[in-house]
Tab-separated table of C-alpha atoms and ligand atoms in Angstrom:
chain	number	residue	atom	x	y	z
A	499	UNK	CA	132.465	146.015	137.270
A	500	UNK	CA	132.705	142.664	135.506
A	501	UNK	CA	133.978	139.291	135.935
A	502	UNK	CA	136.218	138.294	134.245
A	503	UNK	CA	137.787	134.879	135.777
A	504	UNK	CA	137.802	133.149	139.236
A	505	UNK	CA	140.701	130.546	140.369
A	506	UNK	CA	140.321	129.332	143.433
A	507	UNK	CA	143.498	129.101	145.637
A	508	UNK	CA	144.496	128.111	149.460
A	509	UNK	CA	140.382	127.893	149.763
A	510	UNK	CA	140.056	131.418	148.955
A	511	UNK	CA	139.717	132.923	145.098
A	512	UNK	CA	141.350	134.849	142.653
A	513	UNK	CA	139.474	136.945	140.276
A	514	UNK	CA	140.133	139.279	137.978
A	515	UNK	CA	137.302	142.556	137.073
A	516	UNK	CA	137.325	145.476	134.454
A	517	UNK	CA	135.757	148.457	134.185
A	518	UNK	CA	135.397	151.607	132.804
A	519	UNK	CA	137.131	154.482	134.222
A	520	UNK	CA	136.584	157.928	134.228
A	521	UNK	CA	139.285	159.412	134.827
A	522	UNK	CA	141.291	156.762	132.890
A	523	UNK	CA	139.660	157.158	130.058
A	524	UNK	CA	139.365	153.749	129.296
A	525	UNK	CA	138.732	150.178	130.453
A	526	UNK	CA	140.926	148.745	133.430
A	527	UNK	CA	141.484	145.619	134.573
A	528	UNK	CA	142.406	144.715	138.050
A	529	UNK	CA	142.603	141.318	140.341
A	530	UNK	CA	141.991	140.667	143.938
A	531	UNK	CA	142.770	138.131	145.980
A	532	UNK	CA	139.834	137.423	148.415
A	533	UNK	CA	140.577	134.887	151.359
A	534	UNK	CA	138.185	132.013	152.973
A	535	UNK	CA	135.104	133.323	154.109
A	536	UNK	CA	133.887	136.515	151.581
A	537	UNK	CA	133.921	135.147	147.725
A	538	UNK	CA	130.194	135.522	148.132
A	539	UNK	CA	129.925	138.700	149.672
A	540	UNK	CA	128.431	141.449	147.547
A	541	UNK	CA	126.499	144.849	148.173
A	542	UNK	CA	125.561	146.039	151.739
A	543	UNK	CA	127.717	144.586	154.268
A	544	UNK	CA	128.294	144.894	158.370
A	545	UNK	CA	131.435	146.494	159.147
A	546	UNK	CA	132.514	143.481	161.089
A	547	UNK	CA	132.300	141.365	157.585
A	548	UNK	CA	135.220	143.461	156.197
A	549	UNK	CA	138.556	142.206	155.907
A	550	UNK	CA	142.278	143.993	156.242
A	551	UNK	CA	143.024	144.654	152.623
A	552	UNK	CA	146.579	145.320	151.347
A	553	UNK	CA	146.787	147.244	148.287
A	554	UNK	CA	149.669	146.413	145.869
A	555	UNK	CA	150.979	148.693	143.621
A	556	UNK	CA	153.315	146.642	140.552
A	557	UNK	CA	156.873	148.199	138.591
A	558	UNK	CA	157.374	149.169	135.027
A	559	UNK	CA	156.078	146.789	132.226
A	560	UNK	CA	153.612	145.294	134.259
A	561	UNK	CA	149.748	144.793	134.434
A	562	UNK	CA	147.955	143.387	136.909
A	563	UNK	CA	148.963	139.575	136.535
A	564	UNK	CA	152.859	140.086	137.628
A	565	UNK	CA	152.059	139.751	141.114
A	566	UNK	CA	149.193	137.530	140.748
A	567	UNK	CA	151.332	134.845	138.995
A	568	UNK	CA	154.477	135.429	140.461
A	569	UNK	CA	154.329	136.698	143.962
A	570	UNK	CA	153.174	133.389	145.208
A	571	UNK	CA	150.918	135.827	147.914
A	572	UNK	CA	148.185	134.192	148.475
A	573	UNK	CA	148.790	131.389	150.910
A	574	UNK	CA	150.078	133.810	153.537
A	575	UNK	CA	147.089	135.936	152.609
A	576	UNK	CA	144.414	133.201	153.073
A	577	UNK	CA	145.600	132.451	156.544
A	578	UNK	CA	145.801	135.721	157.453
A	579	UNK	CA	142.382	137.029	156.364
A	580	UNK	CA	143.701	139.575	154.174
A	581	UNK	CA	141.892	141.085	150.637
A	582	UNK	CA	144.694	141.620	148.140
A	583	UNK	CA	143.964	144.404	145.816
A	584	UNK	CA	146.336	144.800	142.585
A	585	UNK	CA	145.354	147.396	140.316
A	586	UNK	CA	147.397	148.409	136.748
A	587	UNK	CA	149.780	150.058	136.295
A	588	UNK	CA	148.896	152.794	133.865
A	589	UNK	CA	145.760	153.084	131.589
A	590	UNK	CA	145.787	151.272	127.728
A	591	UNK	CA	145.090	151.689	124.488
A	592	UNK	CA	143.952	155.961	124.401
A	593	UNK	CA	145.978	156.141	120.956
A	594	UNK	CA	148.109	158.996	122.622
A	595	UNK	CA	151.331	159.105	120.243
A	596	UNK	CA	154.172	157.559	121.761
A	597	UNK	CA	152.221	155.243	124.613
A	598	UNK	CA	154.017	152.024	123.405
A	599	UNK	CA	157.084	153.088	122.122
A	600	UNK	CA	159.127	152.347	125.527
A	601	UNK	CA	158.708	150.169	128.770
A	602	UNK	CA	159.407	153.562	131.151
A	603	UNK	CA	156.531	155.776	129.644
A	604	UNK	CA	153.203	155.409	129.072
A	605	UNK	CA	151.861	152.218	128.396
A	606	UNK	CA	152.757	150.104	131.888
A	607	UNK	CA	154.734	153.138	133.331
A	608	UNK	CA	151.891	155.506	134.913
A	609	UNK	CA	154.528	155.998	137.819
A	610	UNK	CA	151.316	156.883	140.024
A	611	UNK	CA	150.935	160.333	139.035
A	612	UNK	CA	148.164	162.974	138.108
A	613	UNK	CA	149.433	164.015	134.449
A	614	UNK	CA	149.193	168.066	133.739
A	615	UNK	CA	150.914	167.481	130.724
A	616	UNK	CA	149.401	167.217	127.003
A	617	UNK	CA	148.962	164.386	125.488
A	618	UNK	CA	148.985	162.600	129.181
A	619	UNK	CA	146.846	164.412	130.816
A	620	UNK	CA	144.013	163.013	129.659
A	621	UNK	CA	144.105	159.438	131.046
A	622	UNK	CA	147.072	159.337	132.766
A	623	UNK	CA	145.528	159.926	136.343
A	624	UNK	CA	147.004	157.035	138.215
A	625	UNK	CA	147.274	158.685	141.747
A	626	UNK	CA	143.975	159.366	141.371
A	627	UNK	CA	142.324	156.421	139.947
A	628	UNK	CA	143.893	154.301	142.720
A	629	UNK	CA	142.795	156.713	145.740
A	630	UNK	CA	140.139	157.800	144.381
A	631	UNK	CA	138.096	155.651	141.824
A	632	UNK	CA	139.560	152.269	142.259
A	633	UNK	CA	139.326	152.147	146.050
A	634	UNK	CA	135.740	153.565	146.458
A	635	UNK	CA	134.943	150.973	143.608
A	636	UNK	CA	136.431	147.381	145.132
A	637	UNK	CA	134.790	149.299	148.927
A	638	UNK	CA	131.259	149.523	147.317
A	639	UNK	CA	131.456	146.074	145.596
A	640	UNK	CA	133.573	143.953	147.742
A	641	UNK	CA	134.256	143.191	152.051
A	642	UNK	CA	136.776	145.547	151.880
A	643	UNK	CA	137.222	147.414	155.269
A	644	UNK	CA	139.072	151.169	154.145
A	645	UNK	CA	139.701	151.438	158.203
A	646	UNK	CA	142.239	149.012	157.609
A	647	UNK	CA	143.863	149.557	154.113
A	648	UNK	CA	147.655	149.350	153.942
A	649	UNK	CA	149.901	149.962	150.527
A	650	UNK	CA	152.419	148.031	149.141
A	651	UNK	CA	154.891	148.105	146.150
A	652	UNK	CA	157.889	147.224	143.560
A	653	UNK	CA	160.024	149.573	142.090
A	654	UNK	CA	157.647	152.128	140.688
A	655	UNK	CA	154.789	150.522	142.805
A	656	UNK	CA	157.007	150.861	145.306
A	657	UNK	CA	157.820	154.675	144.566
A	658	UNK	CA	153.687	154.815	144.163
A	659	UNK	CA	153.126	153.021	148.060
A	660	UNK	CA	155.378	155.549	148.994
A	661	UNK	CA	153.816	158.532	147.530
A	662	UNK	CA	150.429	157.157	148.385
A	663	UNK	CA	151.073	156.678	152.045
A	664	UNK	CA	152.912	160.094	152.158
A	665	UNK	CA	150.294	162.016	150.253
A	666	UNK	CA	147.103	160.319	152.333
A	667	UNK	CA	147.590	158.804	155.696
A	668	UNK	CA	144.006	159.324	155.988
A	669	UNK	CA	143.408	156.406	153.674
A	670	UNK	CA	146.737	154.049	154.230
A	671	UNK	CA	147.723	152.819	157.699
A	672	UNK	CA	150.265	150.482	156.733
A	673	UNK	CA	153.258	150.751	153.989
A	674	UNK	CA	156.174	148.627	152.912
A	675	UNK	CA	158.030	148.606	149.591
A	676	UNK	CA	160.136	145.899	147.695
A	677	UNK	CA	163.399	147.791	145.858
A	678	UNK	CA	161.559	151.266	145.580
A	679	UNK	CA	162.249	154.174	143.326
A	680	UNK	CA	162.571	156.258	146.491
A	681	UNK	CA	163.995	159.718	144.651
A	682	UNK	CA	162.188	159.680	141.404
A	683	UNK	CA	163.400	163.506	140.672
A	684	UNK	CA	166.682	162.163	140.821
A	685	UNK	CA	166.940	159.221	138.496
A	686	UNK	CA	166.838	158.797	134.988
A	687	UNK	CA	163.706	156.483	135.410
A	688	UNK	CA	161.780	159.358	137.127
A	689	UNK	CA	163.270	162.195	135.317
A	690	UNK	CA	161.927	160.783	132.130
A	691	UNK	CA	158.332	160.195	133.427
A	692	UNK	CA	158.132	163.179	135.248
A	693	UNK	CA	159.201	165.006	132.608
A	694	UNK	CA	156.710	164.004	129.902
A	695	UNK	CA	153.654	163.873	132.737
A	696	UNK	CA	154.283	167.091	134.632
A	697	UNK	CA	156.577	169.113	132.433
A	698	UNK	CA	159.364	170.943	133.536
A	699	UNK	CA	158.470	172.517	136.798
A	700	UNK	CA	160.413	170.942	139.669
A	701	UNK	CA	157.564	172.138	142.415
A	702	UNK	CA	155.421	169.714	140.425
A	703	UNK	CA	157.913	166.840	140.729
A	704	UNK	CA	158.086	167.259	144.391
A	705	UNK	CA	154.563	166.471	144.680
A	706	UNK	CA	155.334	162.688	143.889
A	707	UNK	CA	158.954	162.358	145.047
A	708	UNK	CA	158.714	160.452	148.582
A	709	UNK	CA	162.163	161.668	149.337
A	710	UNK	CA	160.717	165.681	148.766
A	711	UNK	CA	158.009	164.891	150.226
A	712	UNK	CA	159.106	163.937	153.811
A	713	UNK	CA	161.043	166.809	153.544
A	714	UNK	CA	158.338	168.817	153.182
A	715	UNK	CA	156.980	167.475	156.198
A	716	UNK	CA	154.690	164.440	155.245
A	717	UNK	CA	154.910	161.736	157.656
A	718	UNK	CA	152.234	159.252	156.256
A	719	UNK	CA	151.494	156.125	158.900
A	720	UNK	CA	154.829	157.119	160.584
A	721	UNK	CA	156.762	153.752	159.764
A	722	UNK	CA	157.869	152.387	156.239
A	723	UNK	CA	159.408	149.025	156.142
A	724	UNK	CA	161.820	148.851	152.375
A	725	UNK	CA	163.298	145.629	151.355
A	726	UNK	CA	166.364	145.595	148.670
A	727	UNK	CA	168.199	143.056	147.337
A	728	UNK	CA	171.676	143.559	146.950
A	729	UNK	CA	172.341	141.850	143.940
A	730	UNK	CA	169.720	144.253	141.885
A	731	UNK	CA	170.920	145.741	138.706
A	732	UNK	CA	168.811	148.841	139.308
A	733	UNK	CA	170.235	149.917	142.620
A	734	UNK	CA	173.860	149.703	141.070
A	735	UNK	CA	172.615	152.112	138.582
A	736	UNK	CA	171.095	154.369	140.502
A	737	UNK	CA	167.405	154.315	139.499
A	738	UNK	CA	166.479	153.353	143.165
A	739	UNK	CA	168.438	155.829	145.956
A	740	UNK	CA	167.377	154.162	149.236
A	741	UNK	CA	170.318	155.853	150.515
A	742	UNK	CA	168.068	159.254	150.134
A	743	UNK	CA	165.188	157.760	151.819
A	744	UNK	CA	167.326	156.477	154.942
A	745	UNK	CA	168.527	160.139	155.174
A	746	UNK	CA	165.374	161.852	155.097
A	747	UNK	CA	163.914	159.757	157.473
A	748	UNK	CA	166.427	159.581	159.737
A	749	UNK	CA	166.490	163.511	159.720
A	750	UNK	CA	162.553	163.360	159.924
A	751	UNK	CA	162.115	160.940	162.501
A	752	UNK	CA	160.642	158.479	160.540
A	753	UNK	CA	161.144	155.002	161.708
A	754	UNK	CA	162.375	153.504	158.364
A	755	UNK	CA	162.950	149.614	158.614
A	756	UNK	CA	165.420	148.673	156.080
A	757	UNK	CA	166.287	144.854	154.819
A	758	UNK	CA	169.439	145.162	152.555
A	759	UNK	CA	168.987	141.389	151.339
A	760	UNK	CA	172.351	139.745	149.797
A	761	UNK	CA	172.145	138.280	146.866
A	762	UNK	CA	169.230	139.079	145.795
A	763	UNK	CA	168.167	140.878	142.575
A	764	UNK	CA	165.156	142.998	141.152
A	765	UNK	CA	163.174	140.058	140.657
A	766	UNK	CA	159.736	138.654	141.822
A	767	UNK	CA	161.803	135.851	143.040
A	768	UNK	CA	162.889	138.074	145.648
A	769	UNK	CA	158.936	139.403	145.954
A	770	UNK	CA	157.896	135.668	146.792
A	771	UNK	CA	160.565	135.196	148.956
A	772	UNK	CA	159.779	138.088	151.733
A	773	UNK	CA	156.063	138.936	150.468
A	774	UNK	CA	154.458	137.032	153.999
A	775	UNK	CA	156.687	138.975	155.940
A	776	UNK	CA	155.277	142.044	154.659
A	777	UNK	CA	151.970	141.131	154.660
A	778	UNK	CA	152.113	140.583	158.604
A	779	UNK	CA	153.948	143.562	158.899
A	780	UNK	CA	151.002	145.142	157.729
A	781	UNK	CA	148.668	143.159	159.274
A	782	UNK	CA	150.227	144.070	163.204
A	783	UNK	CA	149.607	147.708	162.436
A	784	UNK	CA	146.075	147.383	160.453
A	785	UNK	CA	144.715	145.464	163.844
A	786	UNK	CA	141.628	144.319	162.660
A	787	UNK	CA	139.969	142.443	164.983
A	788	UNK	CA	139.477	139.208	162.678
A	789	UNK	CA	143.423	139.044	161.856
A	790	UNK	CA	145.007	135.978	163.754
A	791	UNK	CA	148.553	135.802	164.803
A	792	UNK	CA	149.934	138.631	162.036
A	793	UNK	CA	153.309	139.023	164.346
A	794	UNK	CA	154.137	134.935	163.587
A	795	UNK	CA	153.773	135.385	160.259
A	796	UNK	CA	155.599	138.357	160.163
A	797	UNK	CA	158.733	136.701	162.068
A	798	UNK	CA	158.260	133.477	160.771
A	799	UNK	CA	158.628	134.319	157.236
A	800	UNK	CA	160.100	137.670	157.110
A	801	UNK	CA	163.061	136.170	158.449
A	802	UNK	CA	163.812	133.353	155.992
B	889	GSH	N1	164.380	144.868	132.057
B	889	GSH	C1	162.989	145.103	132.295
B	889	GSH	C2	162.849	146.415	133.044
B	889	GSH	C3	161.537	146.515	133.680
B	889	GSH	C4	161.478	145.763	134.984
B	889	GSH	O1	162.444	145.215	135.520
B	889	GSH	N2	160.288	145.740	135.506
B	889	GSH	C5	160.075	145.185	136.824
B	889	GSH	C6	159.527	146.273	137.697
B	889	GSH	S1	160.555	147.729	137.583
B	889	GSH	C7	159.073	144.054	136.750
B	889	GSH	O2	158.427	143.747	137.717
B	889	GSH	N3	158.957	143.404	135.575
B	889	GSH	C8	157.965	142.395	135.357
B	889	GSH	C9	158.300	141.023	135.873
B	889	GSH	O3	159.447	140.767	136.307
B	889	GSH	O4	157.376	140.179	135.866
B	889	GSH	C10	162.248	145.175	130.984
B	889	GSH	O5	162.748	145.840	130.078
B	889	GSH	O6	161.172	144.560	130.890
């Protein structure tokens, strides 16, 4: 992978990396956020030098510098000890017909799926690529500890922490999601994606609904913690159906926590305001052994 920028920030860095993917098809860029204490770590490492990592999974329209710029994540990250990892959020630039023509397919809108639909198929392997390619990558090259991986997300990030979670408990421990697109089958957001990517079958769509998924009997890291603002254009209009996830938990036995925030839209000014809280809310149920007091900073700013 290759370098592209470092910024340090709260004494730990930002960077930014590409490379090329295989199963993208393409060159990807991603950033992480890497805290005090492992900006020079590279190569063969003790399992004691890893760090918690928290893998963030960005909406519609947006690459890799959304959350990077505008989360404001990485102070609560540097005192906790936590890697940030922030993949994109579909591949670029494979010439497929259509790709940039609107902000809810293709280009920016990879809604975290394994296309089996021509033209997509070829490239558009985001489920994938993040579980498979991106996080042996950042494991091989950087002091990430997989033993204590948690996913997190916004709108169709958050639909894609969901679906992760769900789909491979073996991998995530931890998962929260800001505004989600909990019922993708259901909205005209998902219908549309799911559509072009995996055609018309409906078995196919339940693959990557979380919603059809639970009730199918996935349980993933057996809590979920979903904040929503209630001033957010999206859940008015139905793209988002929280009110699906709360029943399918509740019928599942899922302990869902969910923060109905007032006031608050679909913004990542309501990301910066509650992102510490989730990141200690991750951080209590990672337990790695290096975290320090996760629970403060998961009542101390959740709460705000
Ligand atoms: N009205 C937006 C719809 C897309 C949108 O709201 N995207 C959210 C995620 S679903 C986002 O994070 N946008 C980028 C940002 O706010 O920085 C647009 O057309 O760009």
């Amino acid at each position: 992978m290759k370098l592209l920028e470092t910024n340090r920030c709260f004494e730990g860095v930002w960077q930014r990396y590409s490379h090329v993917s295989a199963l993208c098809q393409c060159e990807m860029t991603f950033s992480v956020y890497l805290p005090p204490g492992c900006e020079s770590h590279s190569g063969a490492m003790a399992p004691g030098d890893r760090k918690p990592a928290l893998l963030w999974l960005s909406g519609l329209t947006c690459t890799d510098q959304n959350f990077v710029q505008k989360a404001h994540a990485a102070a609560a990250a540097s005192a906790a000890g936590c890697i940030l990892l922030v993949p994109d959020t579909s591949p670029r630039g494979l010439n497929i017909d259509g790709e940039d023509e609107r902000y809810d397919l293709g280009s920016g809108a990879g809604f975290y799926v394994d296309a089996t639909e021509s033209p997509w198929r070829d490239g558009y392997q985001m489920f994938s690529y993040i579980t498979e390619e991106f996080l042996t990558l950042v494991a091989e090259q950087l002091p990430v500890s997989l033993e204590h991986l948690g996913v997190a997300g916004h709108s169709m990030g958050g639909h894609g922490a969901l679906i992760m979670a769900l789909k491979r408990p073996d991998l995530f421990r931890s998962v929260s999601a800001f505004a989600p697109i909990c019922e993708p089958s259901k909205c005209d957001w998902g219908q549309r994606a799911f559509s072009a990517y995996l055609g018309s079958d409906q078995a196919e769509w339940a693959e990557y609904d979380a919603c059809s998924l639970i009730r199918q009997g996935a349980r993933g890291p057996g809590r979920i913690r979903v904040e929503q603002g209630d001033a957010d254009d999206f859940l008015e209009a139905g793209q988002l159906r929280p009110e699906s996830l709360q029943a399918v938990c509740e019928d599942a036995g899922i302990e869902l926590e969910y923060q109905l925030r007032e006031g608050y839209d679909h913004s990542y000014f309501f990301i910066q305001t509650f992102i510490a809280g989730h990141l200690g809310y991750h951080l209590v149920q990672l337990k790695h052994p290096a975290t320090g007091d996760a629970s403060a900073l998961q009542t101390g700013l959740a709460s705000r």
